[in-house]
PDB file of C-alpha atoms in Angstrom:
ATOM      1  CA  ALA A   1    -200.074-119.625 -91.454  1.00  0.00           C
ATOM      2  CA  GLN A   2    -198.293-119.982 -88.392  1.00  0.00           C
ATOM      3  CA  ARG A   3    -199.747-121.707 -85.486  1.00  0.00           C
ATOM      4  CA  VAL A   4    -198.496-122.687 -82.511  1.00  0.00           C
ATOM      5  CA  THR A   5    -199.884-125.595 -80.051  1.00  0.00           C
ATOM      6  CA  GLN A   6    -199.716-126.356 -76.324  1.00  0.00           C
ATOM      7  CA  PRO A   7    -201.465-129.524 -75.668  1.00  0.00           C
ATOM      8  CA  GLU A   8    -201.636-129.454 -72.004  1.00  0.00           C
ATOM      9  CA  LYS A   9    -203.961-126.479 -70.392  1.00  0.00           C
ATOM     10  CA  LEU A  10    -202.900-127.660 -66.762  1.00  0.00           C
ATOM     11  CA  LEU A  11    -199.825-129.545 -66.008  1.00  0.00           C
ATOM     12  CA  SER A  12    -199.305-130.292 -61.832  1.00  0.00           C
ATOM     13  CA  VAL A  13    -195.808-131.503 -60.483  1.00  0.00           C
ATOM     14  CA  PHE A  14    -194.212-131.565 -57.166  1.00  0.00           C
ATOM     15  CA  LYS A  15    -191.422-129.799 -55.643  1.00  0.00           C
ATOM     16  CA  GLY A  16    -188.347-131.262 -57.126  1.00  0.00           C
ATOM     17  CA  ALA A  17    -189.637-133.115 -59.618  1.00  0.00           C
ATOM     18  CA  PRO A  18    -188.434-132.756 -63.688  1.00  0.00           C
ATOM     19  CA  VAL A  19    -191.186-130.734 -65.378  1.00  0.00           C
ATOM     20  CA  GLU A  20    -191.564-130.293 -69.059  1.00  0.00           C
ATOM     21  CA  LEU A  21    -193.960-127.714 -71.212  1.00  0.00           C
ATOM     22  CA  LYS A  22    -194.864-128.733 -74.444  1.00  0.00           C
ATOM     23  CA  CYS A  23    -194.324-126.834 -77.593  1.00  0.00           C
ATOM     24  CA  ASN A  24    -195.268-127.499 -81.180  1.00  0.00           C
ATOM     25  CA  TYR A  25    -195.127-125.228 -84.122  1.00  0.00           C
ATOM     26  CA  SER A  26    -196.343-124.812 -87.735  1.00  0.00           C
ATOM     27  CA  TYR A  27    -194.335-122.544 -89.887  1.00  0.00           C
ATOM     28  CA  SER A  28    -192.899-122.757 -93.456  1.00  0.00           C
ATOM     29  CA  GLY A  29    -190.466-119.793 -92.708  1.00  0.00           C
ATOM     30  CA  SER A  30    -187.168-119.763 -90.048  1.00  0.00           C
ATOM     31  CA  PRO A  31    -189.170-119.473 -86.310  1.00  0.00           C
ATOM     32  CA  GLU A  32    -188.415-117.407 -83.665  1.00  0.00           C
ATOM     33  CA  LEU A  33    -189.368-119.210 -80.502  1.00  0.00           C
ATOM     34  CA  PHE A  34    -189.917-117.550 -77.141  1.00  0.00           C
ATOM     35  CA  TRP A  35    -191.273-118.672 -73.728  1.00  0.00           C
ATOM     36  CA  TYR A  36    -193.367-116.512 -72.281  1.00  0.00           C
ATOM     37  CA  VAL A  37    -193.974-116.234 -68.028  1.00  0.00           C
ATOM     38  CA  GLN A  38    -197.168-114.802 -66.418  1.00  0.00           C
ATOM     39  CA  TYR A  39    -197.345-114.639 -62.963  1.00  0.00           C
ATOM     40  CA  SER A  40    -200.609-114.265 -60.977  1.00  0.00           C
ATOM     41  CA  ARG A  41    -202.491-111.534 -62.386  1.00  0.00           C
ATOM     42  CA  GLN A  42    -199.256-109.948 -63.244  1.00  0.00           C
ATOM     43  CA  ARG A  43    -197.468-108.479 -66.864  1.00  0.00           C
ATOM     44  CA  LEU A  44    -196.221-111.665 -69.129  1.00  0.00           C
ATOM     45  CA  GLN A  45    -192.416-111.890 -69.246  1.00  0.00           C
ATOM     46  CA  LEU A  46    -189.959-113.315 -71.667  1.00  0.00           C
ATOM     47  CA  LEU A  47    -188.740-116.305 -69.924  1.00  0.00           C
ATOM     48  CA  LEU A  48    -186.169-117.485 -72.827  1.00  0.00           C
ATOM     49  CA  ARG A  49    -185.830-117.076 -76.754  1.00  0.00           C
ATOM     50  CA  HIS A  50    -184.574-120.109 -79.137  1.00  0.00           C
ATOM     51  CA  ILE A  51    -181.845-117.568 -80.274  1.00  0.00           C
ATOM     52  CA  SER A  52    -179.975-117.057 -77.352  1.00  0.00           C
ATOM     53  CA  ARG A  53    -180.004-120.565 -75.790  1.00  0.00           C
ATOM     54  CA  GLU A  54    -179.785-119.175 -72.385  1.00  0.00           C
ATOM     55  CA  SER A  55    -180.957-120.931 -68.951  1.00  0.00           C
ATOM     56  CA  ILE A  56    -183.214-118.673 -67.282  1.00  0.00           C
ATOM     57  CA  LYS A  57    -184.486-119.938 -63.857  1.00  0.00           C
ATOM     58  CA  GLY A  58    -183.098-123.088 -64.324  1.00  0.00           C
ATOM     59  CA  PHE A  59    -184.927-123.271 -67.571  1.00  0.00           C
ATOM     60  CA  THR A  60    -184.310-124.151 -71.216  1.00  0.00           C
ATOM     61  CA  ALA A  61    -185.679-125.062 -74.094  1.00  0.00           C
ATOM     62  CA  ASP A  62    -184.614-126.625 -76.985  1.00  0.00           C
ATOM     63  CA  LEU A  63    -185.631-125.846 -80.919  1.00  0.00           C
ATOM     64  CA  ASN A  64    -186.017-128.995 -82.892  1.00  0.00           C
ATOM     65  CA  LYS A  65    -186.973-128.195 -86.400  1.00  0.00           C
ATOM     66  CA  GLY A  66    -187.434-131.957 -87.119  1.00  0.00           C
ATOM     67  CA  GLU A  67    -190.038-132.001 -84.461  1.00  0.00           C
ATOM     68  CA  THR A  68    -190.896-128.511 -84.928  1.00  0.00           C
ATOM     69  CA  SER A  69    -191.088-128.010 -81.216  1.00  0.00           C
ATOM     70  CA  PHE A  70    -189.653-125.959 -78.441  1.00  0.00           C
ATOM     71  CA  HIS A  71    -190.214-128.084 -75.459  1.00  0.00           C
ATOM     72  CA  LEU A  72    -189.477-126.106 -71.960  1.00  0.00           C
ATOM     73  CA  LYS A  73    -187.806-128.054 -69.198  1.00  0.00           C
ATOM     74  CA  LYS A  74    -186.618-127.776 -65.918  1.00  0.00           C
ATOM     75  CA  PRO A  75    -185.236-130.483 -64.018  1.00  0.00           C
ATOM     76  CA  PHE A  76    -186.219-129.809 -60.450  1.00  0.00           C
ATOM     77  CA  ALA A  77    -189.580-127.490 -59.963  1.00  0.00           C
ATOM     78  CA  GLN A  78    -189.682-125.312 -57.608  1.00  0.00           C
ATOM     79  CA  GLU A  79    -193.202-123.837 -55.800  1.00  0.00           C
ATOM     80  CA  GLU A  80    -192.175-120.267 -56.824  1.00  0.00           C
ATOM     81  CA  ASP A  81    -192.299-121.744 -60.414  1.00  0.00           C
ATOM     82  CA  SER A  82    -196.362-121.851 -60.526  1.00  0.00           C
ATOM     83  CA  ALA A  83    -197.034-119.426 -63.001  1.00  0.00           C
ATOM     84  CA  MET A  84    -199.114-119.839 -66.331  1.00  0.00           C
ATOM     85  CA  TYR A  85    -196.524-120.252 -69.573  1.00  0.00           C
ATOM     86  CA  TYR A  86    -197.085-118.921 -72.969  1.00  0.00           C
ATOM     87  CA  CYS A  87    -194.691-120.505 -76.133  1.00  0.00           C
ATOM     88  CA  ALA A  88    -194.826-117.505 -78.976  1.00  0.00           C
ATOM     89  CA  LEU A  89    -193.887-118.279 -82.655  1.00  0.00           C
ATOM     90  CA  GLY A  90    -192.410-115.009 -84.368  1.00  0.00           C
ATOM     91  CA  ARG A  91    -192.126-114.464 -88.328  1.00  0.00           C
ATOM     92  CA  GLY A  92    -189.537-111.682 -89.222  1.00  0.00           C
ATOM     93  CA  GLY A  93    -189.911-108.685 -91.444  1.00  0.00           C
ATOM     94  CA  SER A  94    -191.709-105.485 -91.468  1.00  0.00           C
ATOM     95  CA  ASN A  95    -194.719-106.842 -90.113  1.00  0.00           C
ATOM     96  CA  TYR A  96    -193.359-108.755 -86.686  1.00  0.00           C
ATOM     97  CA  LYS A  97    -196.328-109.881 -85.026  1.00  0.00           C
ATOM     98  CA  LEU A  98    -195.921-113.301 -82.359  1.00  0.00           C
ATOM     99  CA  THR A  99    -198.446-115.651 -82.458  1.00  0.00           C
ATOM    100  CA  PHE A 100    -199.100-117.316 -78.968  1.00  0.00           C
ATOM    101  CA  GLY A 101    -200.257-120.631 -77.697  1.00  0.00           C
ATOM    102  CA  LYS A 102    -203.226-121.085 -75.390  1.00  0.00           C
ATOM    103  CA  GLY A 103    -201.181-121.933 -72.528  1.00  0.00           C
ATOM    104  CA  THR A 104    -200.064-124.375 -69.668  1.00  0.00           C
ATOM    105  CA  LEU A 105    -200.624-123.402 -66.146  1.00  0.00           C
ATOM    106  CA  LEU A 106    -198.154-124.957 -64.106  1.00  0.00           C
ATOM    107  CA  THR A 107    -198.898-125.559 -60.749  1.00  0.00           C
ATOM    108  CA  VAL A 108    -195.889-127.055 -58.173  1.00  0.00           C
ATOM    109  CA  ASN A 109    -197.043-128.718 -54.763  1.00  0.00           C
ATOM    110  CA  PRO A 110    -195.159-129.000 -51.906  1.00  0.00           C
TER     111      PRO A 110
ATOM    112  CA  ASN B   1    -187.946 -97.153 -66.164  1.00  0.00           C
ATOM    113  CA  ALA B   2    -191.131 -97.108 -67.247  1.00  0.00           C
ATOM    114  CA  GLY B   3    -191.111 -99.362 -70.059  1.00  0.00           C
ATOM    115  CA  VAL B   4    -195.180 -99.848 -71.305  1.00  0.00           C
ATOM    116  CA  THR B   5    -197.667 -98.433 -69.448  1.00  0.00           C
ATOM    117  CA  GLN B   6    -201.220 -98.910 -69.209  1.00  0.00           C
ATOM    118  CA  THR B   7    -204.241 -96.982 -68.452  1.00  0.00           C
ATOM    119  CA  PRO B   8    -206.356 -97.379 -66.560  1.00  0.00           C
ATOM    120  CA  LYS B   9    -205.659-101.411 -64.897  1.00  0.00           C
ATOM    121  CA  PHE B  10    -209.624-102.039 -63.789  1.00  0.00           C
ATOM    122  CA  GLN B  11    -212.662-100.203 -65.698  1.00  0.00           C
ATOM    123  CA  VAL B  12    -216.497-101.872 -65.200  1.00  0.00           C
ATOM    124  CA  LEU B  13    -218.431-100.074 -68.436  1.00  0.00           C
ATOM    125  CA  LYS B  14    -222.285-100.441 -69.206  1.00  0.00           C
ATOM    126  CA  THR B  15    -223.689-102.488 -73.019  1.00  0.00           C
ATOM    127  CA  GLY B  16    -223.047 -99.652 -75.245  1.00  0.00           C
ATOM    128  CA  GLN B  17    -220.468 -97.387 -73.604  1.00  0.00           C
ATOM    129  CA  SER B  18    -217.772 -96.046 -75.663  1.00  0.00           C
ATOM    130  CA  MET B  19    -213.836 -96.401 -73.966  1.00  0.00           C
ATOM    131  CA  THR B  20    -210.064 -95.612 -74.630  1.00  0.00           C
ATOM    132  CA  LEU B  21    -207.404 -97.609 -73.278  1.00  0.00           C
ATOM    133  CA  GLN B  22    -203.994 -95.809 -72.992  1.00  0.00           C
ATOM    134  CA  CYS B  23    -200.653 -97.455 -74.187  1.00  0.00           C
ATOM    135  CA  ALA B  24    -197.273 -95.565 -74.161  1.00  0.00           C
ATOM    136  CA  GLN B  25    -193.699 -96.938 -73.897  1.00  0.00           C
ATOM    137  CA  ASP B  26    -190.291 -95.232 -73.164  1.00  0.00           C
ATOM    138  CA  MET B  27    -188.124 -97.973 -74.908  1.00  0.00           C
ATOM    139  CA  ASN B  28    -187.966 -95.915 -78.731  1.00  0.00           C
ATOM    140  CA  HIS B  29    -190.250 -99.087 -80.210  1.00  0.00           C
ATOM    141  CA  ASN B  30    -191.400 -99.020 -83.618  1.00  0.00           C
ATOM    142  CA  SER B  31    -194.186-101.868 -83.115  1.00  0.00           C
ATOM    143  CA  MET B  32    -196.650-102.081 -80.466  1.00  0.00           C
ATOM    144  CA  TYR B  33    -199.882-104.406 -80.178  1.00  0.00           C
ATOM    145  CA  TRP B  34    -203.277-104.638 -78.594  1.00  0.00           C
ATOM    146  CA  TYR B  35    -203.940-108.354 -77.318  1.00  0.00           C
ATOM    147  CA  ARG B  36    -206.796-110.158 -75.783  1.00  0.00           C
ATOM    148  CA  GLN B  37    -206.529-112.536 -72.829  1.00  0.00           C
ATOM    149  CA  ASP B  38    -208.841-114.940 -71.982  1.00  0.00           C
ATOM    150  CA  PRO B  39    -209.451-117.646 -70.395  1.00  0.00           C
ATOM    151  CA  GLY B  40    -209.331-121.162 -72.397  1.00  0.00           C
ATOM    152  CA  MET B  41    -207.885-118.749 -75.434  1.00  0.00           C
ATOM    153  CA  GLY B  42    -204.372-117.713 -74.490  1.00  0.00           C
ATOM    154  CA  LEU B  43    -203.552-114.480 -76.307  1.00  0.00           C
ATOM    155  CA  ARG B  44    -205.097-112.975 -79.332  1.00  0.00           C
ATOM    156  CA  LEU B  45    -204.021-110.170 -81.403  1.00  0.00           C
ATOM    157  CA  ILE B  46    -206.578-107.272 -82.002  1.00  0.00           C
ATOM    158  CA  TYR B  47    -204.774-104.397 -83.276  1.00  0.00           C
ATOM    159  CA  TYR B  48    -200.838-103.812 -84.302  1.00  0.00           C
ATOM    160  CA  SER B  49    -198.753-101.266 -85.583  1.00  0.00           C
ATOM    161  CA  ALA B  50    -195.387-102.214 -87.023  1.00  0.00           C
ATOM    162  CA  SER B  51    -194.340 -98.376 -87.222  1.00  0.00           C
ATOM    163  CA  GLU B  52    -195.562 -94.815 -86.235  1.00  0.00           C
ATOM    164  CA  GLY B  53    -198.379 -93.554 -88.632  1.00  0.00           C
ATOM    165  CA  THR B  54    -199.531 -97.373 -89.598  1.00  0.00           C
ATOM    166  CA  THR B  55    -201.795 -99.978 -88.026  1.00  0.00           C
ATOM    167  CA  ASP B  56    -203.391-102.924 -89.441  1.00  0.00           C
ATOM    168  CA  LYS B  57    -205.892-105.813 -88.346  1.00  0.00           C
ATOM    169  CA  GLY B  58    -205.096-108.444 -86.450  1.00  0.00           C
ATOM    170  CA  GLU B  59    -207.035-111.732 -85.196  1.00  0.00           C
ATOM    171  CA  VAL B  60    -209.528-110.217 -83.399  1.00  0.00           C
ATOM    172  CA  PRO B  61    -210.408-106.799 -84.486  1.00  0.00           C
ATOM    173  CA  ASN B  62    -214.277-106.631 -84.654  1.00  0.00           C
ATOM    174  CA  GLY B  63    -215.508-104.199 -82.322  1.00  0.00           C
ATOM    175  CA  TYR B  64    -212.040-101.904 -81.746  1.00  0.00           C
ATOM    176  CA  ASN B  65    -210.619 -99.166 -83.235  1.00  0.00           C
ATOM    177  CA  VAL B  66    -206.999 -97.918 -82.988  1.00  0.00           C
ATOM    178  CA  SER B  67    -204.504 -94.534 -83.271  1.00  0.00           C
ATOM    179  CA  ARG B  68    -201.225 -94.846 -83.464  1.00  0.00           C
ATOM    180  CA  LEU B  69    -200.626 -91.021 -82.038  1.00  0.00           C
ATOM    181  CA  ASN B  70    -197.046 -91.013 -81.949  1.00  0.00           C
ATOM    182  CA  LYS B  71    -194.129 -93.635 -81.604  1.00  0.00           C
ATOM    183  CA  ARG B  72    -194.517 -93.568 -78.280  1.00  0.00           C
ATOM    184  CA  GLU B  73    -198.507 -93.869 -77.839  1.00  0.00           C
ATOM    185  CA  PHE B  74    -201.189 -96.789 -79.447  1.00  0.00           C
ATOM    186  CA  SER B  75    -204.268 -96.357 -78.071  1.00  0.00           C
ATOM    187  CA  LEU B  76    -207.559 -98.863 -78.484  1.00  0.00           C
ATOM    188  CA  ARG B  77    -210.751 -97.623 -78.506  1.00  0.00           C
ATOM    189  CA  LEU B  78    -213.932 -99.138 -78.230  1.00  0.00           C
ATOM    190  CA  GLU B  79    -217.062 -97.497 -79.850  1.00  0.00           C
ATOM    191  CA  SER B  80    -219.590 -99.404 -78.139  1.00  0.00           C
ATOM    192  CA  ALA B  81    -218.916-102.307 -75.822  1.00  0.00           C
ATOM    193  CA  ALA B  82    -220.393-105.344 -75.376  1.00  0.00           C
ATOM    194  CA  PRO B  83    -220.260-108.219 -73.000  1.00  0.00           C
ATOM    195  CA  SER B  84    -218.366-110.170 -75.173  1.00  0.00           C
ATOM    196  CA  GLN B  85    -215.532-107.973 -75.227  1.00  0.00           C
ATOM    197  CA  THR B  86    -215.265-108.257 -71.366  1.00  0.00           C
ATOM    198  CA  SER B  87    -210.877-109.660 -70.930  1.00  0.00           C
ATOM    199  CA  VAL B  88    -207.659-108.354 -70.214  1.00  0.00           C
ATOM    200  CA  TYR B  89    -206.051-106.158 -72.237  1.00  0.00           C
ATOM    201  CA  PHE B  90    -202.830-106.132 -73.012  1.00  0.00           C
ATOM    202  CA  CYS B  91    -200.765-103.880 -75.139  1.00  0.00           C
ATOM    203  CA  ALA B  92    -196.961-104.416 -75.975  1.00  0.00           C
ATOM    204  CA  SER B  93    -193.660-102.763 -77.792  1.00  0.00           C
ATOM    205  CA  SER B  94    -191.294-104.409 -80.058  1.00  0.00           C
ATOM    206  CA  SER B  95    -187.869-103.125 -81.505  1.00  0.00           C
ATOM    207  CA  THR B  96    -186.590-105.977 -83.470  1.00  0.00           C
ATOM    208  CA  GLY B  97    -188.398-108.624 -83.043  1.00  0.00           C
ATOM    209  CA  LEU B  98    -185.409-110.491 -81.987  1.00  0.00           C
ATOM    210  CA  TYR B  99    -186.054-109.732 -78.303  1.00  0.00           C
ATOM    211  CA  GLY B 100    -189.845-110.306 -78.254  1.00  0.00           C
ATOM    212  CA  TYR B 101    -192.073-108.361 -76.844  1.00  0.00           C
ATOM    213  CA  THR B 102    -192.760-106.024 -73.708  1.00  0.00           C
ATOM    214  CA  PHE B 103    -195.802-106.173 -72.232  1.00  0.00           C
ATOM    215  CA  GLY B 104    -197.834-103.807 -70.232  1.00  0.00           C
ATOM    216  CA  SER B 105    -199.546-104.540 -66.864  1.00  0.00           C
ATOM    217  CA  GLY B 106    -202.980-104.700 -68.592  1.00  0.00           C
ATOM    218  CA  THR B 107    -206.948-103.047 -67.807  1.00  0.00           C
ATOM    219  CA  ARG B 108    -209.055-105.684 -66.475  1.00  0.00           C
ATOM    220  CA  LEU B 109    -212.207-105.000 -68.354  1.00  0.00           C
ATOM    221  CA  THR B 110    -215.717-106.004 -67.114  1.00  0.00           C
ATOM    222  CA  VAL B 111    -218.645-105.250 -69.808  1.00  0.00           C
ATOM    223  CA  VAL B 112    -222.107-105.753 -67.940  1.00  0.00           C
TER     224      VAL B 112
END
């Protein structure tokens, strides 16, 4: 079975401080990992895909297969980063679906 | 460029009433999904449809039914609403999976 764990429900940092949102997964196959962001009462938006190794809005995430982690990082947090962040794990094949973690609510204080 | 459209955005039901949540996508995606979002629980999969003509149960299917009307539309029906079904419901669609999902804006449902 596949599982995604986001150990922090809440994370509060000050503007300009580094931020790291943790995500650990369990999956026996080759994982496809994503970070989604949800701003207050809006739809979920794709932030990052591990396969693309890109940086979006200053955020990066590296897949560590040894530690089964996909932590989201940003060196200098901004107030507009305040949102709910979800890590998601995909399983390939014909019945493709994502398993989501329970989310981390990030608050960036001025 | 609508993406995934959900209707209605808000709904209040009385216990025992029925309703259908509508979802349509215009991206020619094969797969569509219904999730519910509850505080502290994240997103949980209710039902999904890997392709037109097929539907499968997800993690929390009890009390719900779905219909994949055509490639564009995937509806979720509550036959007899219960207070435990108070939630925010999100529809999503996907093509190959490598790009993840595109989500709708959600339906906020309250059952009293």
